[in-house]
Amino acid sequence: MIGTLRLTSGLILFLFVSGHFINHAVGITTIEAMNAVSAFTITPWRTLPGTILLSAALVTHGTLAVWSVIRRRTLRTSLKDWIQLTLGFLIPLLIASHVFATRVTYEVYGYSERYSYELWSLWVASPQKAITLCVALLVVWTHGCIGWHNWLSTKSWYLRNRNPALFIAILVPALALAGLISGRYRIIEQVQEPGWLDAVLAPIRPHFPGMAQMVFGGEFRVRLVTVAIIVTIILYHLIRWVLNAQKAKTRLHYRNPQTGLSADLNMRPDMSLLDTIRSAGIAHASVCGGRGRCSTCRVRIDHSLTDMPPPDATEQKVLERISAPPNVRLACQLFPPSPLSVTALLGPNPSAKDAGPQPRHHAGMEQDLVILFADLRGFTKLSESRLPYDVAYLLNRYFAAMGTAIEASGGHLDKFIGDGVMALFGIDGNIESASRQAIAATMRMARNLDKLNEDLATEMNAPLKIGIGLHSGLSIVGNMGFRNATSITAIGDVVNTASRLESLSKDHDAQLIISERTARYCGHDLSGFPLQSVTLRGRQDALEVRVIGSALKIPPAPEPDK
Ligand code: FES
């Protein structure tokens, strides 16, 4: 609720500011055009509904911004958040004078300033105010753009269009400044015209002493209050920091495999996990700045002495969006009551897409999978008698044939190792569908291999042959690796066994060896193929397998009952 209010009020203020920027940009043409456009960009905000909306947005946004800083357990935060926060507090200091000289003057004296007066008062009467206003434009715009970025950084369409958005974010203030500066030259010319200045100042002269007093007094008070708030916040956090430093601490073991960092930290129960990590000077991902929106601060809880408090509605929503398993939590939302050990799931500088929805297995999970291993028979010997280019060509044709078969059957192509292939089935399904997909893949692979052999008949002395091993069971599947070499893969005994079945297929001169469990789920009647009990290296128990000479001989699956 608070987040929505802050966002909505921020958007209203941004709309108001954008109107001003457009109006300033029109200054590139003529001052008359600036006055004309202000009827659309500024006047609506001076109507009663416009005034109420703008005032409410201003008060709400300012109050919630201060509240959010007070609510923070620590002032340690990312550089981006610091910039946004600092710019936010600079805004009232920079624009107070401008607001009193324009809007408050209008409300009190009913004097609606024209751009001629505005540009004269800025560039001729007090040029330092013009410089302050230019700086204020950049500060306000940058503050707003960071807010937009924080809000949109989890939206895929924004991620796709970040470059055009950045271009617009730079173009708008550049045009606004260009408009103001070209207005300066026009006004300096006009001021030379006899009687021009008297005409411009005539409506305002009667109010002048009172207006000036009001502007200076108002500006002083706004600045005083802003500085008082900033000092109060700093003192408040300082005192809290001293008091909290006395409280009992628990231990946090933090690990980030992406950076190789491992650290034991002291953790205060009143600090979130993210704050604890940041307080120790450790860079940890937090695209949304700890607002519980982006999910990039997520950690896996490897071990904890007691149960952690359950996620609240905000955290739960984000965890569901990324399909997080129960042991994954948002570091910015978790206040651990007891010692625990966590692993960061992203590096300190995640890409923006990491904030988007993630597959269920992203953080690593146990899943009943079918693992396929395939290997090209006699390829080492074959490659010895060929040029390296020929070998690369042959391998790529073979990989394309096998990869197409696996993907067409719904499998996940894990990796090519030398002339071998590893694939996973059932990452997003159950063991029945995984087994059906895997057996379909072996049949497609056999067909594709036959086709490849036909195509290469004139180039090969003998047709290519493959051996395939299929086994199923609980495996750990997840995103594994380091930096760019990270991909979805599976580990566990099932993987080793599938690999050994593939090796065994060579001894049996068979194209496929499938474990009996997988065969039972695959939906094809494999009872016609010999059932054997084999002992594999690294396994204590014998494993029942079906030995299939050619995957093309597998009978079709029976039609499901209508
Ligand atoms: S930092 Fe964005 S959800 Fe925690």
XYZ file of C-alpha atoms and ligand atoms in Angstrom:
566
model
C 0.000 0.000 0.000
C 2.735 2.451 1.021
C 4.770 1.442 -2.020
C 1.780 2.029 -4.317
C 1.068 5.442 -2.786
C 4.677 6.480 -3.141
C 4.802 5.280 -6.710
C 1.512 6.940 -7.695
C 2.418 10.261 -6.094
C 5.832 10.083 -7.764
C 4.225 9.500 -11.161
C 1.901 12.500 -10.694
C 4.853 14.712 -9.802
C 6.803 13.364 -12.753
C 3.899 14.218 -15.046
C 3.849 17.756 -13.663
C 7.605 18.125 -14.093
C 7.506 16.685 -17.623
C 5.012 19.395 -18.617
C 7.467 22.027 -17.409
C 10.295 20.402 -19.336
C 8.267 20.378 -22.538
C 7.367 24.007 -21.974
C 10.995 24.970 -21.422
C 12.023 23.039 -24.541
C 9.587 25.104 -26.610
C 11.813 28.079 -25.731
C 14.004 26.923 -28.614
C 11.359 28.533 -30.881
C 9.875 31.735 -29.359
C 8.841 33.125 -25.997
C 5.301 33.514 -27.346
C 5.237 29.780 -28.087
C 6.326 29.078 -24.493
C 3.416 31.174 -23.218
C 0.994 29.434 -25.569
C 2.112 25.912 -24.618
C 1.912 26.738 -20.906
C -1.889 26.794 -21.318
C -1.649 22.992 -21.675
C 1.332 22.126 -19.522
C 1.027 24.498 -16.562
C -2.464 26.025 -16.425
C -4.280 22.687 -15.748
C -2.240 22.310 -12.555
C -3.573 25.700 -11.394
C -7.201 24.635 -11.503
C -8.777 23.432 -8.247
C -8.584 19.693 -9.110
C -5.047 20.178 -10.456
C -3.989 22.016 -7.312
C -5.479 19.365 -5.019
C -3.877 16.542 -7.007
C -0.487 18.225 -7.122
C -0.482 19.230 -3.437
C -1.602 15.764 -2.336
C 1.087 14.127 -4.477
C 3.743 16.474 -3.136
C 2.837 15.952 0.525
C 2.383 12.184 0.107
C 5.603 11.652 -1.808
C 7.671 13.819 0.521
C 6.230 12.270 3.687
C 6.621 8.703 2.453
C 10.167 9.383 1.291
C 11.105 10.649 4.762
C 9.252 7.733 6.344
C 11.086 5.217 4.189
C 14.443 6.625 5.302
C 13.389 6.543 8.949
C 12.164 2.976 8.568
C 15.494 1.788 7.222
C 17.492 -0.153 9.755
C 20.714 1.179 8.325
C 21.746 3.971 6.022
C 24.036 1.638 4.140
C 22.570 1.146 0.709
C 23.550 0.863 -2.936
C 25.127 3.794 -4.767
C 22.026 4.155 -6.957
C 19.791 4.456 -3.883
C 22.134 6.924 -2.286
C 22.074 9.069 -5.404
C 18.282 8.991 -5.552
C 17.952 9.755 -1.856
C 20.433 12.623 -1.958
C 18.842 14.118 -5.062
C 15.422 13.817 -3.419
C 16.527 15.875 -0.414
C 18.255 18.400 -2.680
C 15.033 19.136 -4.569
C 13.298 21.325 -1.929
C 16.559 23.165 -1.292
C 16.933 23.964 -4.984
C 13.376 24.723 -6.066
C 11.982 26.529 -3.005
C 12.697 29.967 -4.432
C 11.252 29.067 -7.849
C 8.063 27.637 -6.334
C 7.452 30.734 -4.199
C 8.289 33.114 -7.040
C 5.851 31.432 -9.410
C 3.142 29.257 -7.884
C 2.774 30.845 -4.433
C 2.857 34.321 -5.973
C 0.061 33.244 -8.270
C -2.012 31.874 -5.391
C -1.461 34.888 -3.089
C -1.428 37.801 -5.530
C -3.246 36.251 -8.445
C -0.312 37.239 -10.621
C 0.147 34.745 -13.411
C 3.714 35.197 -14.538
C 4.456 35.112 -18.240
C 7.612 33.610 -19.634
C 8.889 37.113 -20.505
C 8.921 38.033 -16.812
C 10.128 34.612 -15.739
C 13.100 34.611 -18.135
C 13.948 38.229 -17.290
C 13.877 37.558 -13.536
C 16.055 34.483 -13.981
C 18.612 35.480 -16.581
C 18.770 39.262 -16.138
C 17.697 40.136 -12.574
C 19.441 37.247 -10.788
C 21.458 34.951 -13.082
C 22.573 32.785 -10.147
C 18.911 31.763 -9.793
C 18.894 30.708 -13.432
C 21.909 28.488 -12.792
C 20.227 27.071 -9.670
C 17.096 26.340 -11.697
C 19.113 24.559 -14.408
C 20.781 22.410 -11.734
C 17.358 21.797 -10.150
C 16.006 20.605 -13.509
C 18.743 18.003 -13.750
C 18.354 16.941 -10.118
C 14.563 16.552 -10.356
C 14.769 14.709 -13.653
C 17.501 12.317 -12.522
C 15.632 11.597 -9.278
C 12.469 10.828 -11.257
C 14.275 8.687 -13.824
C 15.893 6.550 -11.113
C 12.412 6.077 -9.646
C 11.072 4.995 -13.052
C 14.010 2.647 -13.490
C 13.476 1.063 -10.061
C 9.815 0.571 -10.818
C 10.256 -0.845 -14.309
C 13.383 -2.904 -13.755
C 11.283 -6.050 -13.318
C 9.239 -5.543 -16.520
C 10.453 -7.459 -19.535
C 9.257 -4.861 -22.101
C 11.310 -2.221 -20.302
C 14.366 -4.449 -20.278
C 14.009 -4.848 -24.032
C 13.696 -1.084 -24.561
C 16.168 0.291 -22.064
C 18.334 1.984 -24.680
C 15.515 4.043 -26.254
C 14.322 4.883 -22.714
C 17.802 6.079 -21.780
C 17.937 8.164 -24.943
C 14.632 9.869 -24.074
C 15.767 10.356 -20.473
C 18.782 12.306 -21.743
C 17.026 14.094 -24.601
C 14.188 15.668 -22.581
C 16.329 17.629 -20.075
C 18.813 18.498 -22.828
C 16.004 20.097 -24.868
C 14.578 21.812 -21.770
C 17.956 23.358 -20.963
C 18.429 24.332 -24.610
C 15.019 26.045 -24.504
C 15.873 27.970 -21.335
C 19.243 29.049 -22.691
C 17.857 30.197 -26.015
C 15.139 32.055 -24.036
C 17.956 33.881 -22.284
C 19.319 35.287 -25.551
C 15.882 36.365 -26.686
C 15.143 38.121 -23.414
C 18.498 39.929 -23.439
C 17.624 41.276 -26.888
C 14.121 42.302 -25.856
C 15.287 44.033 -22.702
C 17.114 46.547 -24.948
C 13.831 47.625 -26.513
C 12.615 50.890 -24.953
C 9.614 50.439 -22.683
C 9.667 46.611 -22.884
C 10.764 46.061 -19.299
C 8.284 48.623 -17.915
C 5.483 46.851 -19.734
C 6.560 43.437 -18.404
C 6.930 44.641 -14.816
C 3.841 46.873 -14.757
C 1.386 44.231 -13.459
C 3.736 43.115 -10.733
C 5.076 46.451 -9.486
C 2.232 47.161 -7.023
C 2.965 43.875 -5.195
C 6.702 43.977 -5.482
C 7.933 44.593 -1.893
C 5.463 42.110 -0.377
C 6.168 39.519 -3.044
C 9.916 39.737 -2.612
C 9.566 39.356 1.136
C 7.292 36.360 0.710
C 9.630 34.656 -1.752
C 12.740 35.143 0.387
C 10.925 34.239 3.610
C 9.316 31.160 2.064
C 12.554 29.974 0.517
C 14.363 30.378 3.842
C 11.719 28.451 5.778
C 11.587 25.568 3.286
C 15.356 25.238 3.354
C 15.421 25.411 7.143
C 12.793 22.681 7.508
C 14.554 20.483 4.930
C 17.902 20.803 6.682
C 16.211 20.114 10.042
C 14.663 16.919 8.636
C 17.989 15.763 7.184
C 19.826 16.418 10.466
C 17.072 14.666 12.451
C 17.269 11.588 10.227
C 21.040 11.402 10.525
C 20.949 11.834 14.319
C 18.130 9.305 14.625
C 20.100 6.668 12.722
C 23.280 7.483 14.590
C 21.623 7.066 17.999
C 19.882 3.873 16.903
C 23.131 2.514 15.592
C 24.831 3.148 18.951
C 21.921 1.613 20.912
C 21.581 -1.404 18.649
C 25.291 -2.051 18.793
C 24.743 -3.078 22.448
C 22.116 -5.714 21.557
C 22.887 -9.432 21.529
C 24.021 -10.669 18.151
C 23.653 -13.969 16.378
C 25.864 -15.479 13.712
C 25.320 -15.438 9.996
C 27.392 -17.509 7.621
C 27.238 -15.895 4.190
C 28.493 -17.396 0.969
C 28.397 -16.101 -2.576
C 29.614 -18.704 -5.086
C 29.606 -16.077 -7.861
C 32.323 -14.058 -6.129
C 33.851 -16.890 -4.137
C 33.254 -14.883 -0.954
C 32.521 -16.651 2.300
C 32.164 -14.746 5.575
C 30.940 -15.106 9.144
C 29.014 -12.027 10.224
C 27.400 -10.741 13.384
C 23.706 -10.223 12.900
C 21.371 -8.074 14.960
C 17.781 -9.313 15.216
C 16.456 -5.864 14.266
C 18.303 -5.854 10.951
C 17.260 -7.522 7.740
C 19.599 -10.035 6.194
C 20.352 -7.571 3.397
C 21.166 -4.780 5.851
C 23.432 -7.122 7.813
C 25.310 -8.101 4.666
C 25.604 -4.506 3.481
C 26.676 -3.301 6.917
C 29.626 -5.658 6.641
C 30.613 -3.887 3.426
C 29.699 -6.885 1.256
C 28.232 -6.097 -2.146
C 24.965 -8.013 -2.509
C 22.449 -7.699 -5.344
C 19.418 -5.487 -4.653
C 18.063 -3.954 -7.850
C 14.982 -2.429 -6.162
C 16.988 -1.137 -3.216
C 15.422 -3.440 -0.636
C 11.799 -2.630 -1.445
C 10.841 -6.274 -1.877
C 10.014 -5.907 -5.558
C 12.896 -7.226 -7.644
C 13.877 -10.583 -6.065
C 17.558 -10.080 -6.909
C 18.578 -10.146 -3.226
C 17.321 -13.723 -2.923
C 19.318 -16.193 -0.878
C 19.053 -19.874 -0.209
C 18.886 -20.814 3.462
C 21.283 -23.721 3.776
C 20.919 -24.168 7.492
C 19.167 -22.422 10.373
C 18.948 -23.156 14.058
C 15.216 -22.432 14.230
C 12.454 -21.935 11.680
C 12.527 -18.577 9.962
C 9.461 -16.320 10.212
C 7.151 -16.981 7.229
C 7.250 -14.507 4.319
C 4.729 -11.672 4.501
C 2.363 -10.923 1.605
C 4.873 -8.697 -0.238
C 7.667 -11.237 -0.057
C 5.364 -14.156 -0.844
C 4.178 -12.465 -4.030
C 7.726 -11.969 -5.285
C 8.785 -15.491 -4.292
C 5.850 -16.919 -6.215
C 6.744 -14.826 -9.241
C 10.188 -16.408 -9.378
C 8.854 -19.876 -8.454
C 11.203 -19.989 -5.488
C 11.425 -23.201 -3.485
C 10.630 -22.933 0.259
C 14.268 -22.521 1.283
C 14.722 -19.384 -0.823
C 13.986 -15.998 0.777
C 14.425 -12.328 -0.016
C 17.351 -11.019 2.010
C 15.764 -7.568 2.225
C 12.583 -8.905 3.835
C 13.999 -11.499 6.205
C 14.800 -10.671 9.834
C 16.393 -13.890 11.090
C 15.755 -14.598 14.775
C 18.547 -17.171 15.101
C 21.905 -18.148 13.563
C 21.766 -19.271 9.979
C 23.825 -20.015 6.950
C 22.835 -18.624 3.541
C 24.038 -18.703 -0.055
C 23.515 -15.748 -2.379
C 21.842 -16.897 -5.576
C 23.032 -14.023 -7.765
C 26.259 -12.097 -8.102
C 26.504 -8.567 -6.692
C 25.728 -7.033 -10.089
C 22.833 -9.018 -11.489
C 21.560 -8.310 -14.963
C 18.140 -6.687 -15.032
C 16.604 -9.869 -16.411
C 17.481 -11.621 -13.151
C 14.710 -9.538 -11.617
C 12.139 -11.077 -13.952
C 10.213 -14.295 -13.448
C 12.485 -17.288 -13.014
C 11.854 -20.942 -13.730
C 10.997 -23.093 -10.722
C 14.325 -24.913 -10.779
C 16.413 -21.736 -10.990
C 17.670 -21.896 -7.425
C 18.269 -25.641 -7.533
C 15.770 -28.305 -6.569
C 15.347 -32.037 -6.356
C 13.334 -33.414 -9.237
C 12.475 -36.814 -10.662
C 14.230 -36.578 -14.033
C 15.128 -38.810 -16.939
C 18.746 -38.370 -17.973
C 19.904 -39.235 -21.471
C 23.501 -39.818 -22.455
C 24.489 -40.539 -26.047
C 27.866 -41.125 -27.594
C 29.157 -41.552 -31.117
C 30.777 -44.953 -31.541
C 34.339 -45.124 -32.831
C 34.531 -41.427 -33.462
C 38.027 -41.051 -32.025
C 39.368 -43.502 -34.587
C 37.367 -41.868 -37.339
C 38.672 -38.401 -36.489
C 42.310 -39.542 -36.576
C 42.124 -40.133 -40.313
C 40.431 -36.806 -41.144
C 41.335 -33.156 -41.383
C 40.260 -31.102 -38.340
C 37.816 -29.114 -40.524
C 36.172 -32.357 -41.651
C 35.880 -33.502 -38.053
C 34.290 -30.204 -36.993
C 31.871 -30.394 -39.939
C 30.867 -33.969 -39.128
C 30.454 -33.254 -35.438
C 28.292 -30.217 -36.092
C 26.033 -32.206 -38.431
C 25.780 -34.921 -35.789
C 25.082 -32.422 -32.965
C 22.394 -30.746 -35.062
C 20.730 -34.105 -35.769
C 20.775 -35.177 -32.108
C 19.932 -31.743 -30.687
C 16.930 -31.371 -32.990
C 15.633 -34.796 -31.958
C 15.976 -34.040 -28.246
C 14.386 -30.602 -28.404
C 11.579 -31.766 -30.687
C 10.730 -34.364 -28.036
C 10.569 -31.797 -25.220
C 13.985 -32.460 -23.668
C 16.484 -29.935 -22.382
C 19.809 -30.179 -24.162
C 22.234 -29.962 -21.276
C 25.611 -30.175 -22.955
C 27.790 -31.681 -25.659
C 30.882 -33.293 -24.211
C 33.381 -34.237 -26.916
C 31.227 -36.376 -29.209
C 28.740 -37.121 -26.420
C 25.391 -35.550 -25.615
C 23.645 -35.129 -22.272
C 19.964 -34.195 -22.051
C 17.388 -33.807 -19.283
C 13.703 -34.665 -19.441
C 11.073 -33.696 -16.879
C 12.409 -30.378 -15.568
C 8.891 -28.984 -15.723
C 6.849 -32.164 -15.794
C 6.449 -35.514 -14.094
C 8.296 -38.780 -14.508
C 5.655 -40.293 -16.816
C 5.801 -37.487 -19.366
C 9.584 -37.265 -18.961
C 9.991 -40.973 -19.781
C 7.675 -40.690 -22.784
C 9.619 -37.696 -24.073
C 12.949 -39.443 -23.517
C 11.967 -42.594 -25.411
C 10.532 -40.454 -28.218
C 13.853 -38.610 -28.333
C 15.824 -41.863 -28.737
C 13.567 -42.901 -31.633
C 13.988 -39.504 -33.312
C 17.748 -39.633 -32.725
C 17.894 -43.030 -34.420
C 15.874 -41.737 -37.394
C 17.968 -38.574 -37.669
C 21.146 -40.646 -37.529
C 19.912 -42.840 -40.394
C 19.147 -39.731 -42.423
C 22.573 -38.279 -41.605
C 24.240 -41.519 -42.681
C 22.365 -41.369 -45.983
C 23.539 -37.779 -46.541
C 27.135 -38.644 -45.693
C 27.177 -42.024 -47.449
C 29.711 -40.913 -50.058
C 32.026 -39.346 -47.493
C 32.117 -42.105 -44.884
C 33.601 -45.580 -45.061
C 31.055 -46.853 -42.559
C 27.845 -45.389 -41.136
C 27.927 -43.482 -37.853
C 26.640 -45.385 -34.835
C 25.466 -44.167 -31.468
C 24.947 -45.670 -28.038
C 22.329 -44.210 -25.695
C 21.766 -44.662 -21.957
C 18.496 -43.670 -20.259
C 17.965 -43.648 -16.520
C 15.600 -41.832 -14.169
C 15.378 -40.831 -10.531
C 15.744 -37.937 -8.138
C 18.449 -35.517 -9.251
C 19.419 -32.004 -8.273
C 18.563 -29.698 -11.148
C 19.347 -26.003 -11.247
C 21.399 -23.202 -12.676
C 25.000 -24.130 -12.041
C 28.358 -22.829 -13.115
C 30.334 -19.647 -12.833
C 29.561 -16.303 -14.442
C 28.975 -16.759 -18.185
C 29.541 -20.486 -17.912
C 26.293 -20.946 -15.974
C 23.552 -23.167 -17.323
C 20.776 -25.492 -16.257
C 22.161 -28.901 -15.492
C 21.589 -31.875 -13.232
C 23.837 -33.696 -10.823
C 23.536 -36.847 -8.790
C 23.807 -40.591 -8.929
C 21.146 -40.802 -11.656
C 23.359 -38.814 -14.008
C 26.348 -41.096 -13.388
C 24.204 -44.170 -13.887
C 22.776 -42.900 -17.190
C 26.320 -42.276 -18.377
C 27.364 -45.806 -17.385
C 24.366 -47.296 -19.229
C 25.477 -45.462 -22.339
C 28.980 -46.982 -21.946
C 27.405 -50.395 -21.369
C 25.511 -50.159 -24.649
C 28.865 -50.507 -26.411
C 29.547 -53.846 -24.686
C 26.133 -55.103 -25.775
C 26.451 -53.653 -29.263
C 23.069 -52.065 -28.617
C 21.815 -48.635 -29.586
C 19.913 -48.102 -26.343
C 20.004 -49.321 -22.774
C 17.153 -48.105 -20.633
C 16.681 -48.750 -16.928
C 13.568 -50.797 -16.165
C 12.018 -48.036 -14.042
C 12.192 -45.600 -16.965
C 10.926 -48.296 -19.324
C 7.863 -48.844 -17.117
C 6.900 -45.176 -17.325
C 7.633 -44.613 -21.008
C 4.274 -45.806 -22.324
C 5.788 -48.227 -24.896
C 5.728 -51.971 -24.460
C 9.399 -52.877 -24.105
C 8.762 -56.379 -22.769
C 9.989 -57.821 -26.070
C 13.529 -56.606 -25.365
C 15.785 -58.619 -23.075
C 15.661 -57.683 -19.402
C 19.040 -57.904 -17.741
C 20.356 -57.283 -14.293
C 23.615 -55.349 -14.526
C 26.138 -54.211 -11.977
C 27.564 -50.799 -12.663
C 30.712 -49.198 -11.327
C 29.894 -47.003 -8.313
C 26.565 -48.755 -7.595
C 26.156 -51.358 -4.920
C 22.856 -52.765 -6.152
C 22.305 -54.421 -9.482
C 20.119 -52.487 -11.887
C 17.487 -53.990 -14.155
C 17.750 -52.714 -17.691
C 16.292 -53.370 -21.143
C 18.788 -53.799 -23.933
C 17.471 -52.459 -27.235
C 19.475 -53.142 -30.372
C 17.873 -50.331 -32.351
C 15.587 -47.601 -31.065
C 13.757 -47.847 -34.394
C 12.503 -51.280 -33.298
C 10.620 -49.852 -30.322
C 6.923 -50.577 -30.888
C 4.641 -47.559 -31.040
C 2.906 -46.551 -27.818
C -0.679 -47.819 -27.580
C -3.363 -45.253 -28.379
C -4.852 -43.812 -25.194
C -8.384 -45.086 -24.456
C -10.968 -42.764 -25.905
S 16.318 -5.968 -2.964
Fe 14.712 -6.144 -4.378
S 13.510 -7.696 -3.481
Fe 15.114 -7.492 -2.070
